Phi, psi and omega in degrees: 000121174308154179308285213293353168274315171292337107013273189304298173332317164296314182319325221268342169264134163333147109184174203108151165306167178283354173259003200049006184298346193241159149067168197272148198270162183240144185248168152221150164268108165271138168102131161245087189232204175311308186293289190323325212254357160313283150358259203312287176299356147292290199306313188295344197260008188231040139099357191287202062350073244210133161228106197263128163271128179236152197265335165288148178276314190239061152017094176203161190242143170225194188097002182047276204245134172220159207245120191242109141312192177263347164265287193314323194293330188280006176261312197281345151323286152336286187302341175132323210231052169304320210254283180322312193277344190276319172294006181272312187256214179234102192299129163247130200248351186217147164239119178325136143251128171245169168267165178331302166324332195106349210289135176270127198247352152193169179238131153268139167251156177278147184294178188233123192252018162142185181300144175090294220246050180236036177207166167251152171221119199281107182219175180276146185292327180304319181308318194274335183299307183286326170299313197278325192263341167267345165295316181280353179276335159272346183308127145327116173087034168209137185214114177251128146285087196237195225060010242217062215256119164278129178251357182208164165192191178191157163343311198281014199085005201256136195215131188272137160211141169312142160212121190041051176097313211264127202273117184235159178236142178244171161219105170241185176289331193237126160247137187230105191261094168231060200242052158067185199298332176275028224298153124306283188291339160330299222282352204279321195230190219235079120321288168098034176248151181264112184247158161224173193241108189265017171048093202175124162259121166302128154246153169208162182209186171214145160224152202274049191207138166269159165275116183240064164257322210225099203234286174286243160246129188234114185224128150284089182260131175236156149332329220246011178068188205298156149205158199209196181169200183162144169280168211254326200069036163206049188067320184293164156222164177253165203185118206221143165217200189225150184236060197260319182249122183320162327302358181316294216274338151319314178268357142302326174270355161250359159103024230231061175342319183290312185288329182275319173294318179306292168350297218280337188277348152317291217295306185236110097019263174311349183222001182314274203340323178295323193258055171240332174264345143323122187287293191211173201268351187282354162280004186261147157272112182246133163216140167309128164265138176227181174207156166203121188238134188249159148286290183233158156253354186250110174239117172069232200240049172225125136248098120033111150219175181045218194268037173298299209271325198203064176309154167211180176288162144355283209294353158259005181059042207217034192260313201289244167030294167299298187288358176268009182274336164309303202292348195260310191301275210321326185315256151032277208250045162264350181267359157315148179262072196211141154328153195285287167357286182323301172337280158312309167310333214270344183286341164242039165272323190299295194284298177344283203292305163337314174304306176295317197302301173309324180275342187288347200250345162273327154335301197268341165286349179270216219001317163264034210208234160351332168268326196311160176256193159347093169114359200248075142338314173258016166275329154326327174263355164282312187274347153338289183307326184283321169305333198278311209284353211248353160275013172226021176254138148102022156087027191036052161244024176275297158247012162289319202033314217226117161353085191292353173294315191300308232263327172290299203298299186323310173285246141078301209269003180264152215287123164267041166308332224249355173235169194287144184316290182346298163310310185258035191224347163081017193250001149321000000 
């Protein structure tokens, strides 16, 4: 019997005080995507049981490129595997923003919260998918399922998944719904959410050339809406724009490479020459953007993380970041010695309102970025001011939400008793 079948096994037993305060709670993580396997490995090392269902038989994050501010990067420090994901990726310490002409109209920097945690880091999500999915696969106490698509759950800790056909039920004390923006188990509880469909396509990619449209971290903005990138720091470069404006979602929608490049050489000049290194359109990532806003994230022993709870567009680069920043919070405070309730309120007192605050300030910038028609500059200079201004507002809880020291200190401190040496000295 495999770790992760004895994993599953456990879950399916009681145990714990009935408030879940003594001895260890047993969780389960529906999604092993980023959120989910952050989550899972924060629970398991501060002492829980933890079992993830997952929907894939084979497990892999797609989408080429994702962006680790410095509070998420200070979380997967914290946890040990700062030195892997930096030999992986590319440090970004600012990001360019231009205008249609190529003209650079301002650089944001990341802030700067102490050593280690003065950059940002550009990396392939698969690299980072794979750090995260070979740590849990060594972890103590975490048992992954996969194939295994959760279809059902409730309140009561109790949660259905298919497995080879066949409908099995679990039970733990804890449910942790990190099964992305379209989640199943949202529908399972009394949330109070809102999904909206913002009719807006992400497309992103990677070509096997740097650029020197995309030298740093780089964004363009046009009528024809943003496009932006950054090199891997391995010859590739990543490179993510949008399919909001006409004729764009037509020619997504016809598959029609010629037609999406013509648009972009139109529109941007200066970065067409990238997508000439694009092979065929099926190298492209194309997804849908939605928001989704909750009332609560906690009903009972259901909980809400990443984009179960709080989808957001794009264009601040913080959807990967907030979730792996859930998973360090919720940790955090079940490992308080307080009821599992208290515990759950406090994270979605904690977490919520912040979240929200950050989607309403990328809401408005996917809106003046993307919606505006022809000719209207200054709404272009509006979102300029708004962009310059929002890593340094609000006391860096606008896109920090969280201390990164704190939040470095937090992972940091949770317990490795439960992994193998190899695993926490990162040299696995």
């Amino acid at each position: 019997m495999t770790r992760g079948e004895r994993g599953g096994r456990d879950a399916r037993r009681s145990g714990g005080a009935p408030d879940g305060r003594e001895g260890r709670r047993r969780i389960i993580v529906a999604g092993a995507g980023i959120g989910g396997l952050t989550a899972a490995l924060c629970l398991a090392r501060t002492g829980n049981e933890v079992t993830v269902l997952e929907r894939a038989a084979e497990p892999r994050e797609s989408g080429a490129g994702i962006l680790l501010m410095n509070n998420g990067l200070a979380v997967l420090d914290g946890l040990g595997f700062g030195a892997e994901l930096r030999a992986a990726g590319n440090r970004v310490d600012a990001a360019t923003l231009h205008g249609a002409d190529g003209r650079p109209l301002t650089a944001i920097a990341v802030p700067d919260r102490g050593p280690g945690l003065d950059h940002a880091l550009m990396l392939r999500r698969s690299a980072l998918h794979g750090v995260l999915l070979d740590a849990a696969r060594r972890q103590r106490g975490l048992g992954l399922r996969f194939g295994a698509p959760v279809v059902a759950g409730h309140p009561s800790g109790r949660v259905t998944a298919e497995i080879a056909g066949v409908r099995e039920t679990f039970t733990a004390d804890l449910v942790v719904a990190a099964d992305g923006v379209r989640s199943v188990l949202r529908g399972h509880g009394r949330f109070g959410a809102r999904f909206r469909d913002l009719r807006a396509l992400s497309i992103r990619g990677m070509v096997p050339v740097e650029t020197p449209a995309l030298t740093g971290l780089d964004e363009y903005w046009s009528p024809a809406g943003v496009f932006g990138g950054a090199p891997m720091g391995d010859g590739s470069t990543y490179f993510f724009t949008s399919a909001t404006k006409r004729p764009l979602p037509h020619a997504v929608g016809a598959r029609d490479l010629a037609a999406f490049r013509a648009v972009w050489r139109q529109a941007l000049p200066t970065v067409a020459p990238v997508l000439e290194h694009v092979r065929e359109f099926g190298d492209l990532y194309v997804t849908g953007i939605a928001r989704v806003d909750c009332e609560r994230w906690v009903d009972g022993r259901l909980v809400l993380l990443g984009d179960a709870a709080h989808a957001m567009p794009p264009n601040l680069g913080q959807g990967g970041s907030s979730a792996i920043i859930d998973g360090a919070v919720l940790a955090h405070e079940l490992a308080a010695d307080r009821p599992l309730a208290e515990a759950l309120a406090r994270y979605d007192a904690r977490r919520r309102p912040v979240v929200r605050a950050l989607q309403d300030k990328v809401g408005t910038l996917f809106r003046l970025t993307e919606a505006p028609p022809p000719g209207m500059s200054r709404v272009y200079e509006a979102a300029v001011r708004l962009a310059s201004r929002v890593p340094r507002s609000g006391g860096g809880e606008a896109l920090l939400q969280e201390d990164p020291a704190w939040l470095h200190a937090q992972a940091a401190s949770m317990s490795d008793a439960r992994l193998p040496k190899e695993a926490r000295d990162g040299t696995a």
